[in-house]
GROMACS .gro file of C-alpha atoms in nm:
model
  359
    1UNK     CA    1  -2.919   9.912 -12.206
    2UNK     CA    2  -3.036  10.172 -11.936
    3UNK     CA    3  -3.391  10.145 -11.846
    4UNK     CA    4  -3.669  10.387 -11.925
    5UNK     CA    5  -3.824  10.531 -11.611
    6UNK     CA    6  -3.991  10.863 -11.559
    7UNK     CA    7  -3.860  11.086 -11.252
    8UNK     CA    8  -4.100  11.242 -11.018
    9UNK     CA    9  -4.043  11.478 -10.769
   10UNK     CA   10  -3.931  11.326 -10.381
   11UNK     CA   11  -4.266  11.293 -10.137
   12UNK     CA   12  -4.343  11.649  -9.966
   13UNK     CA   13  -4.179  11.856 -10.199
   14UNK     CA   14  -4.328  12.004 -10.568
   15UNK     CA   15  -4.261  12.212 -10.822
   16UNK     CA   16  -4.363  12.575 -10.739
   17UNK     CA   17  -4.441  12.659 -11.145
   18UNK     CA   18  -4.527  12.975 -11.341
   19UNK     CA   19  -4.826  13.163 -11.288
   20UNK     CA   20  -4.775  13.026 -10.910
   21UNK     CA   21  -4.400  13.171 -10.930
   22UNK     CA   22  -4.469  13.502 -10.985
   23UNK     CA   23  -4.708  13.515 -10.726
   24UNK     CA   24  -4.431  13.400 -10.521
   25UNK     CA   25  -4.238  13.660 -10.590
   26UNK     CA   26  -4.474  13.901 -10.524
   27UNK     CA   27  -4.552  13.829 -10.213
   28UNK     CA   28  -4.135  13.842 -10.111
   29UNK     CA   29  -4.113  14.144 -10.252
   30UNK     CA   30  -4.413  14.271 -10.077
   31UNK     CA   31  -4.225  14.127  -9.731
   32UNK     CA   32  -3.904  14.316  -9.844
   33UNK     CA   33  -4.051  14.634  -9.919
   34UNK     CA   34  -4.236  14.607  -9.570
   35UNK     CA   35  -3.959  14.493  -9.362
   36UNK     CA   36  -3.708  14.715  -9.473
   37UNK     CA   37  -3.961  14.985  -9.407
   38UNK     CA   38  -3.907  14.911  -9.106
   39UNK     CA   39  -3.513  14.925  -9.133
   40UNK     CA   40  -3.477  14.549  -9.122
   41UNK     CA   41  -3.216  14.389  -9.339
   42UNK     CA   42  -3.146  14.073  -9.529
   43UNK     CA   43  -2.937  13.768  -9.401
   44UNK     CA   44  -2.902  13.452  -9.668
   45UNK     CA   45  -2.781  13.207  -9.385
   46UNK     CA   46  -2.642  12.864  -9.517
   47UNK     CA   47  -2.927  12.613  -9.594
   48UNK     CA   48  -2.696  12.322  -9.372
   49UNK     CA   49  -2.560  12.342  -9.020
   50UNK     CA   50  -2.409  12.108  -8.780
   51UNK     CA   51  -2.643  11.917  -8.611
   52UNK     CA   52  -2.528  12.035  -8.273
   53UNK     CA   53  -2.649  12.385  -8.347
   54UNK     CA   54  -3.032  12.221  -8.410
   55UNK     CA   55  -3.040  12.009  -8.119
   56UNK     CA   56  -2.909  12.301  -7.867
   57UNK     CA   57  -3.126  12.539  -7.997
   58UNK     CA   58  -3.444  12.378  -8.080
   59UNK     CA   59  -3.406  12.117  -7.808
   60UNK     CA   60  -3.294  11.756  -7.834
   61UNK     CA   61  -3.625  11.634  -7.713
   62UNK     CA   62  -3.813  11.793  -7.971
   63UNK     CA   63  -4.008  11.613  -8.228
   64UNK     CA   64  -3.820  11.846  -8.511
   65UNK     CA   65  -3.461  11.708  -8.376
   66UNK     CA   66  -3.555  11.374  -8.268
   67UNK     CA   67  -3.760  11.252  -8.577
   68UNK     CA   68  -3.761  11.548  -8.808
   69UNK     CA   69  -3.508  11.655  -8.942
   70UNK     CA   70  -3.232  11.555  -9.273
   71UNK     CA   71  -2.912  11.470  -9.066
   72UNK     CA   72  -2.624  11.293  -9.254
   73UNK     CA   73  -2.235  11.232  -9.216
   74UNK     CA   74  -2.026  11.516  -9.416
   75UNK     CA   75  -1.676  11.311  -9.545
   76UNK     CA   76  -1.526  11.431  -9.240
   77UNK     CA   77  -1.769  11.246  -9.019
   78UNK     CA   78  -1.877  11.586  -8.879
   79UNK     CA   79  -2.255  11.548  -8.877
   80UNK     CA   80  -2.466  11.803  -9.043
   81UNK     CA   81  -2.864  11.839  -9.080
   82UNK     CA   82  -3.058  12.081  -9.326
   83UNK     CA   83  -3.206  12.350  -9.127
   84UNK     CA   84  -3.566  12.309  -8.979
   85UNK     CA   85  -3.570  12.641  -8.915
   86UNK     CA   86  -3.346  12.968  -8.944
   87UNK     CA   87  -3.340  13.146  -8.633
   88UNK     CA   88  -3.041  12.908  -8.516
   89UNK     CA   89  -2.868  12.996  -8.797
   90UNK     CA   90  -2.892  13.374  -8.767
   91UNK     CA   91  -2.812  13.369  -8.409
   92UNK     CA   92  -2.496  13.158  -8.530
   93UNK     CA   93  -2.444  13.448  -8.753
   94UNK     CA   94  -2.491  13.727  -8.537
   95UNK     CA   95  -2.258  13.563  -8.265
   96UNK     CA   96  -1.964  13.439  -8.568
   97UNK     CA   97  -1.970  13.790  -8.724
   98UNK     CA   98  -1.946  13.970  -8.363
   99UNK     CA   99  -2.268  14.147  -8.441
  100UNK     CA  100  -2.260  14.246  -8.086
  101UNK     CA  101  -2.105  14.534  -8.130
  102UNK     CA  102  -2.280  14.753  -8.358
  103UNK     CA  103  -2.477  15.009  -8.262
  104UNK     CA  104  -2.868  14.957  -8.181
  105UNK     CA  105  -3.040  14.614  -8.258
  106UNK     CA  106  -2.957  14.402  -8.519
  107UNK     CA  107  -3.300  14.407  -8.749
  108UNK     CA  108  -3.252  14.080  -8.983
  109UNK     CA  109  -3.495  13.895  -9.204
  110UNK     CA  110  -3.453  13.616  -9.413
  111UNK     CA  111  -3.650  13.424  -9.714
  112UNK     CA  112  -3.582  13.070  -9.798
  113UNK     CA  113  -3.626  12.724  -9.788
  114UNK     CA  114  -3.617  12.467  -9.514
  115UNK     CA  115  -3.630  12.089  -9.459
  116UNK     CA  116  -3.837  11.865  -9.197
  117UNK     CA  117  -3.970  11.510  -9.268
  118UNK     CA  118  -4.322  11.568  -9.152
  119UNK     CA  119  -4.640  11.368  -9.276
  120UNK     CA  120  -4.688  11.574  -9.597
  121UNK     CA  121  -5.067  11.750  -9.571
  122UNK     CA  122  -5.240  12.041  -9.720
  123UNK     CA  123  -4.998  12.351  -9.688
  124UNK     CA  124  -4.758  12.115  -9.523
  125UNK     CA  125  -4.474  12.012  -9.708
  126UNK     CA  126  -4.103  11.839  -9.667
  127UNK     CA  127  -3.908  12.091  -9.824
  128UNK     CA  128  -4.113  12.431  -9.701
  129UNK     CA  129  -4.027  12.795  -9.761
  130UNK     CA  130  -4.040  13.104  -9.430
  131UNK     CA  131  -3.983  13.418  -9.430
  132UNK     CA  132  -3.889  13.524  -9.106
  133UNK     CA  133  -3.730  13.832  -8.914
  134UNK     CA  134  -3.515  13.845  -8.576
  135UNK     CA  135  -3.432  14.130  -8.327
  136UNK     CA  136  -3.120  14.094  -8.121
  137UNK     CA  137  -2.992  14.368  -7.893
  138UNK     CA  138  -3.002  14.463  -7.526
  139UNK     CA  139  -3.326  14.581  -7.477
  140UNK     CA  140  -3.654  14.323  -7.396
  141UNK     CA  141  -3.903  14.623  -7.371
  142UNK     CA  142  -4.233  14.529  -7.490
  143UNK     CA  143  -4.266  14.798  -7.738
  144UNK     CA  144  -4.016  14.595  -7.962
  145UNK     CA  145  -4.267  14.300  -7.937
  146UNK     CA  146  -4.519  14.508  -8.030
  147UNK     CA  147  -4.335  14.680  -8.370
  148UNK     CA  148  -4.238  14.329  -8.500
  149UNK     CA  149  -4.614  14.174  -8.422
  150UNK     CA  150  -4.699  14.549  -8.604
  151UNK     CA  151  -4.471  14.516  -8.906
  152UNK     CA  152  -4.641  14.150  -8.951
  153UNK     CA  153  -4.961  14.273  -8.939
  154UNK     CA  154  -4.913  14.535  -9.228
  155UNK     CA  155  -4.741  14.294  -9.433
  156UNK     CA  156  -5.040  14.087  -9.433
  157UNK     CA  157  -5.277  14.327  -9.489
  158UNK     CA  158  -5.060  14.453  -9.781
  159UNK     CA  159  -5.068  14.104  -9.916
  160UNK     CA  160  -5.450  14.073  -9.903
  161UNK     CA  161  -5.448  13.772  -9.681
  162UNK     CA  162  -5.800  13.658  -9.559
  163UNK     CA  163  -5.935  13.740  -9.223
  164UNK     CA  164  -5.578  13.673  -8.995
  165UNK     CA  165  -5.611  13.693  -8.629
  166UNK     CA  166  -5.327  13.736  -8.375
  167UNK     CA  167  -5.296  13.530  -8.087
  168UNK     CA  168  -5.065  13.625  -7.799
  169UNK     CA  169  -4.961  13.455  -7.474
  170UNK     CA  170  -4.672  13.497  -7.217
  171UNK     CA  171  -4.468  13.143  -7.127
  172UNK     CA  172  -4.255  13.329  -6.812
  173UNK     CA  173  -3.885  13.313  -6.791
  174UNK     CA  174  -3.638  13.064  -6.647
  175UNK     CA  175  -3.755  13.192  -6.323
  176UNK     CA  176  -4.109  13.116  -6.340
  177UNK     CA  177  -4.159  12.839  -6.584
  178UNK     CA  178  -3.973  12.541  -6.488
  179UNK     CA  179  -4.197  12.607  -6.163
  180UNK     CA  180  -4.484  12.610  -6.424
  181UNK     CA  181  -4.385  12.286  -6.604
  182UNK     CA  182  -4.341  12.082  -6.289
  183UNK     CA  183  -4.696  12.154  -6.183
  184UNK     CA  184  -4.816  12.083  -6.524
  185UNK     CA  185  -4.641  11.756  -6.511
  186UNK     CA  186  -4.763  11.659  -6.196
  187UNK     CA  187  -5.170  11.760  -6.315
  188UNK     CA  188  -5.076  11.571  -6.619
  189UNK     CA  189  -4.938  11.253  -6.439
  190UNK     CA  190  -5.310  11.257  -6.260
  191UNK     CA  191  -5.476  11.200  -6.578
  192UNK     CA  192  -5.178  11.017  -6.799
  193UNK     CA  193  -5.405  10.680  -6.882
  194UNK     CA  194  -5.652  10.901  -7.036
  195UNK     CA  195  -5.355  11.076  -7.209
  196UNK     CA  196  -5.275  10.978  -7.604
  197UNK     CA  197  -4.908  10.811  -7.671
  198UNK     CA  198  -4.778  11.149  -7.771
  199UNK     CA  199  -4.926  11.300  -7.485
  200UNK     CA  200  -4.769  11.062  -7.251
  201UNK     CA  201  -4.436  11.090  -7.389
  202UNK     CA  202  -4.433  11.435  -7.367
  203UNK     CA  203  -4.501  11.467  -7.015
  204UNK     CA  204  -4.127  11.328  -6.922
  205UNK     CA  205  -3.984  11.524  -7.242
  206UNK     CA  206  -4.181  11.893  -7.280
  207UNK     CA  207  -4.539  11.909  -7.048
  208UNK     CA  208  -4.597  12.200  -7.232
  209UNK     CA  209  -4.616  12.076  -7.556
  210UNK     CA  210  -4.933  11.863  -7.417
  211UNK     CA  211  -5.153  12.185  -7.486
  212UNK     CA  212  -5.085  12.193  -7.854
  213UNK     CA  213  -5.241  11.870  -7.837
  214UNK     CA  214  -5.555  11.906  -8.126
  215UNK     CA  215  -5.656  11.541  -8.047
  216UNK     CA  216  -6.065  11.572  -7.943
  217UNK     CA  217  -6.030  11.365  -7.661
  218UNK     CA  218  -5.796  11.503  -7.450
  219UNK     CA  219  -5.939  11.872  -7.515
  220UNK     CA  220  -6.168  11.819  -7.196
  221UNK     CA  221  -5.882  11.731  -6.956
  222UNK     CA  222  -5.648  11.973  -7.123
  223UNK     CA  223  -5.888  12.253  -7.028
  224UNK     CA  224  -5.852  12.186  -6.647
  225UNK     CA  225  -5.497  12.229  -6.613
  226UNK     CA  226  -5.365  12.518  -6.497
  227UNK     CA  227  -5.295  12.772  -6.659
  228UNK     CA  228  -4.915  12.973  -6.680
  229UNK     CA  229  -5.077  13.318  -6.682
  230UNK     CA  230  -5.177  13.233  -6.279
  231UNK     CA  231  -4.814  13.167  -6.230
  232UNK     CA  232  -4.612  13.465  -6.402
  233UNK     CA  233  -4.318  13.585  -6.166
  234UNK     CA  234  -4.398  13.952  -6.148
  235UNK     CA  235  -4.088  14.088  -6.411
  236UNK     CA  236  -4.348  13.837  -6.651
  237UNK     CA  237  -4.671  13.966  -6.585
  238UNK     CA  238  -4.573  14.334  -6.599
  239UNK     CA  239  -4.395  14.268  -6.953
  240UNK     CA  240  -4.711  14.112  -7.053
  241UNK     CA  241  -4.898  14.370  -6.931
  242UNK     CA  242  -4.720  14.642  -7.097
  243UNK     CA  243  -4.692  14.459  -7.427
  244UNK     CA  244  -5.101  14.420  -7.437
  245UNK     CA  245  -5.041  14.792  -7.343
  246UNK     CA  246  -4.814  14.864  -7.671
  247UNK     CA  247  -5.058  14.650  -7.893
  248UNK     CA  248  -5.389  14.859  -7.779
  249UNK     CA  249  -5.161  15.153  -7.865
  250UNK     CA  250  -5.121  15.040  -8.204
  251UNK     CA  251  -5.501  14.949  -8.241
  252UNK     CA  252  -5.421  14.601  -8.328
  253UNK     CA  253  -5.640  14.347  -8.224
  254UNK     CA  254  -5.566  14.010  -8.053
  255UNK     CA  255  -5.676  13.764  -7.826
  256UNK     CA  256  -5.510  13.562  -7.540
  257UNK     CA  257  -5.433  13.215  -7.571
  258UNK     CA  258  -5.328  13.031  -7.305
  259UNK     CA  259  -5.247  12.772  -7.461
  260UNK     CA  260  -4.987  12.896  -7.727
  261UNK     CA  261  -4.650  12.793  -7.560
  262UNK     CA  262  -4.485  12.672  -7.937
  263UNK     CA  263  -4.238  12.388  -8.017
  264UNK     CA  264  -3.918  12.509  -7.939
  265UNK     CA  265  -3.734  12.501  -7.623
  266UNK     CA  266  -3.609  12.860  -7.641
  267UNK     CA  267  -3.896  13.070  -7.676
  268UNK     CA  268  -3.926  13.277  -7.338
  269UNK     CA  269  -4.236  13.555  -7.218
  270UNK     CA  270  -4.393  13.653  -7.534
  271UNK     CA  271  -4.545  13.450  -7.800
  272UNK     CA  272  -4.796  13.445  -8.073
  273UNK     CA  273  -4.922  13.312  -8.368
  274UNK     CA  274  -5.133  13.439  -8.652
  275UNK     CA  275  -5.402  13.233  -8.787
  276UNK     CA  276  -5.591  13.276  -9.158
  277UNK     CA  277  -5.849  13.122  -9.293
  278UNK     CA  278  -5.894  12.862  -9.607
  279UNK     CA  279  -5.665  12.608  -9.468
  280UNK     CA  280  -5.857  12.383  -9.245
  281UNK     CA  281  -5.718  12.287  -8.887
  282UNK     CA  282  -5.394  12.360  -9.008
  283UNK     CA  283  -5.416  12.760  -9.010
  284UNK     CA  284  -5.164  12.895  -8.866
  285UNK     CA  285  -4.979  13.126  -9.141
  286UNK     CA  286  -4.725  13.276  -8.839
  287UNK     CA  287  -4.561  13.176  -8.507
  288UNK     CA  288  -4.290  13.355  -8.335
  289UNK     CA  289  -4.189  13.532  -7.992
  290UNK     CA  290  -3.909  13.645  -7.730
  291UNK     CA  291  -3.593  13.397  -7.682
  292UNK     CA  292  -3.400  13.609  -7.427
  293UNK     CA  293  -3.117  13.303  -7.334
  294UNK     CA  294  -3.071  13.166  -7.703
  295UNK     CA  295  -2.779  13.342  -7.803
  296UNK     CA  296  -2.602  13.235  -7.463
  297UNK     CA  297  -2.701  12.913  -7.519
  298UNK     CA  298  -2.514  12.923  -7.845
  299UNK     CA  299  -2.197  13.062  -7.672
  300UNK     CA  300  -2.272  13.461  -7.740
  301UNK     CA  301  -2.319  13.747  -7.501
  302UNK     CA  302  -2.618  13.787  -7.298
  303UNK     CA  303  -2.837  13.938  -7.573
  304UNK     CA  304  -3.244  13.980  -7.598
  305UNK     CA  305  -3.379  13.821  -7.901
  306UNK     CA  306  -3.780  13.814  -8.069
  307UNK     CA  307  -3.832  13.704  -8.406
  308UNK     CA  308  -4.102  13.517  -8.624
  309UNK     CA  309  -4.146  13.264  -8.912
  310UNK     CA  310  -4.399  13.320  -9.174
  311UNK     CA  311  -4.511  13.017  -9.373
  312UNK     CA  312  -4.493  13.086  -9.671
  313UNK     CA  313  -4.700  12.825  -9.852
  314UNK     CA  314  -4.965  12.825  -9.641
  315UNK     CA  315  -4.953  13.213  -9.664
  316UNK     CA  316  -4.995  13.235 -10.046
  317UNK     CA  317  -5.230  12.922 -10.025
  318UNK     CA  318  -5.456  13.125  -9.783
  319UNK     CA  319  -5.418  13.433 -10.014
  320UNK     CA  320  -5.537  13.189 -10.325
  321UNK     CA  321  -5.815  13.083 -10.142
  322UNK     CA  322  -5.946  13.369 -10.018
  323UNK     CA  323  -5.943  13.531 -10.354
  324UNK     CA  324  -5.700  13.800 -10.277
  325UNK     CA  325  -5.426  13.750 -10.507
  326UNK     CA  326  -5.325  13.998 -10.707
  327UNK     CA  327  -5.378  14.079 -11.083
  328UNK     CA  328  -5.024  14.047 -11.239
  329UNK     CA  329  -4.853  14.158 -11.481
  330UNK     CA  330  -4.792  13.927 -11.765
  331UNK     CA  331  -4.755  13.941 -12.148
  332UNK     CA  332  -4.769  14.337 -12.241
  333UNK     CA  333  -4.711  14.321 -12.674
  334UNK     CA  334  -4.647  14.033 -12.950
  335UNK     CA  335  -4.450  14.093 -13.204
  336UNK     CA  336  -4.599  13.897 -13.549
  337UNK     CA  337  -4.352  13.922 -13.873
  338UNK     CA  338  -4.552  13.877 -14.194
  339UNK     CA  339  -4.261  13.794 -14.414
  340UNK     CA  340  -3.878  13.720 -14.396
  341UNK     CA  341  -3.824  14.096 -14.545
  342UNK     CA  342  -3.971  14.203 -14.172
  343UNK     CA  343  -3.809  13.995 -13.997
  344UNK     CA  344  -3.488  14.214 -13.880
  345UNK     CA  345  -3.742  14.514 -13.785
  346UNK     CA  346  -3.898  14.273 -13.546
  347UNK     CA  347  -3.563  14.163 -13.373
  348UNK     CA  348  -3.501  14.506 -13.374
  349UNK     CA  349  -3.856  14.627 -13.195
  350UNK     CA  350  -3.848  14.364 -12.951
  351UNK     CA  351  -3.505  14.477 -12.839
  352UNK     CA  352  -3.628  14.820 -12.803
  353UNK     CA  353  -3.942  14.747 -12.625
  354UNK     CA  354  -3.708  14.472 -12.375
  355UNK     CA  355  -3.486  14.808 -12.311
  356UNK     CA  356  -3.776  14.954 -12.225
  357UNK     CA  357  -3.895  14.744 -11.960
  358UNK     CA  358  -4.150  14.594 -12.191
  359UNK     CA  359  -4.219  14.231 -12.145
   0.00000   0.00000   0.00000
């Protein structure tokens, strides 16, 4: 006899269940309606990929490919992973589908889930959801940056979340920043015993990742290395110029961090982040920026590329929080039959009302 036992769901992932749902849905919408405002368009990318694509893209020496992510043998012994993240995939895409050749930028956004075995945490989950948008074209101009950081700024503000800031930096270009890195691995070879494990590590794998560091300790040393906006080729610092330029244009507001070089090995010049608050040390809602070699890398044409990835739970948990979320609609009429004799004129209304739009 098969035994009793009670299913639950797997360790950092849940249930996202009505009223939460619609709220969901809400908010997508409200990224839809705002994205294609700005005439981008939607791209459902498949949620697997070979593994190759991850660990070209995203870097083999990054935490996401080296310990993150769901990688298993397909019955063909090709090796596939879930995807940690999306812009891979619609690079991929854009490349496969010769995307090249139509006229203008490709504008593309996508919503949906993806997969990365992290240390489950408050907005933090195994199985997370981003929405996300990508520019690919032949044009880097800084005025691009600045409508993508623009169209995330009103989608926020649309969606009532709490008090976001945006955070901007430039990380140079292959010209510049493996110059960059070698001095910051040298500086951080100086202090390495008073370095963390991770810290350590990273100094022989990605130096730069050393100043996402959030471990109290190290923040005194970290804040005496030097710092990449002193060591900008001049193409660099005039792109970061003009894109501060763009962004007072706009009147959006932002600050320079130096310290915001993100995880993956193809970001290039600019990138940000957007913080909210309600979620502790964990608030970043956004991250994104300019990845000008990543579609070579993946075997395209030399193509300029910016894009972003929304966090979605942490978004709607911020949102939550901060009291903003929106009055819904729910249940509009019920229908109550007194007798059996009434009952077909209450099919019958319902119907009507459901025709209607009625809920």
């Amino acid at each position: 006899m098969t035994e009793k036992r009670q299913f639950r769901a797997i360790k950092g992932t849940r249930d996202i269940l009505p009223p939460d749902s619609a709220l969901w849905n809400w908010f997508e919408q409200t990224a839809r309606d705002v994205f294609e405002s700005y005439n981008f368009r939607e791209i459902r990318p498949p949620i697997f990929e070979e593994t190759d694509l991850f660990a070209r893209s995203v870097g083999a020496d990054t935490d996401i490919v080296g310990k993150e992510m769901y990688t298993f043998q397909d019955r063909d012994d090709s090796s596939v992973s879930l995807r940690p993240e999306a812009t891979a995939s619609v690079v991929r895409a854009y490349i496969e589908h010769g995307m090249h050749t139509l006229p203008g930028n490709a504008k593309l956004y996508y919503i949906g889930p993806m997969f990365r075995r992290e240390r489950p945490q408050k907005g933090r989950y195994r199985q997370f959801y981003q929405i996300g948008a990508e520019v690919l074209g032949q044009s880097d101009a800084p005025a691009i940056d600045a409508e993508v950081l623009e169209m995330l700024l009103v989608l926020f503000k649309r969606a009532g979340l709490a008090l976001t800031m945006l955070h901007v930096n430039s990380i140079g270009c292959k010209e510049c920043r493996p110059k960059y890195v070698e001095l910051l691995r040298q500086e951080l070879l100086e202090v390495k015993d008073k370095l963390g494990a991770d810290s350590q590590r990273r100094i022989d794998t990605n130096p730069l990742r050393v100043l996402d560091s959030k471990l109290p300790d190290e923040q005194s040393l970290i804040e005496t290395l030097p710092r990449i906006a002193d060591h900008l080729c001049a193409e660099c610092r005039q792109h970061f110029s003009e894109l501060k330029d763009e962004l007072n244009l706009r009147g959006i507001a932002y600050e320079e961090n130096w310290r915001l070089v993100r995880g993956l090995d193809y970001y290039t010049r600019t990138t940000f982040e957007v913080t909210a608050e309600g979620l502790g040390s964990q608030n970043a809602v956004c991250g994104g920026g300019r990845y000008d070699g990543l579609v070579e890398l993946l075997g395209g044409h030399p193509t300029k590329g910016i894009g972003f990835a929304i966090g979605s739970d942490r978004a709607i948990l911020s949102i939550q929080e901060g009291g903003q979320a929106p009055k819904l609609p729910g249940l509009a009429v019920f229908i109550a039959w007194m007798s059996a004799a009434t009952y077909p004129a209450a099919v019958q209304i319902a119907r009507k009302l459901r025709e209607c739009g009625v809920s």
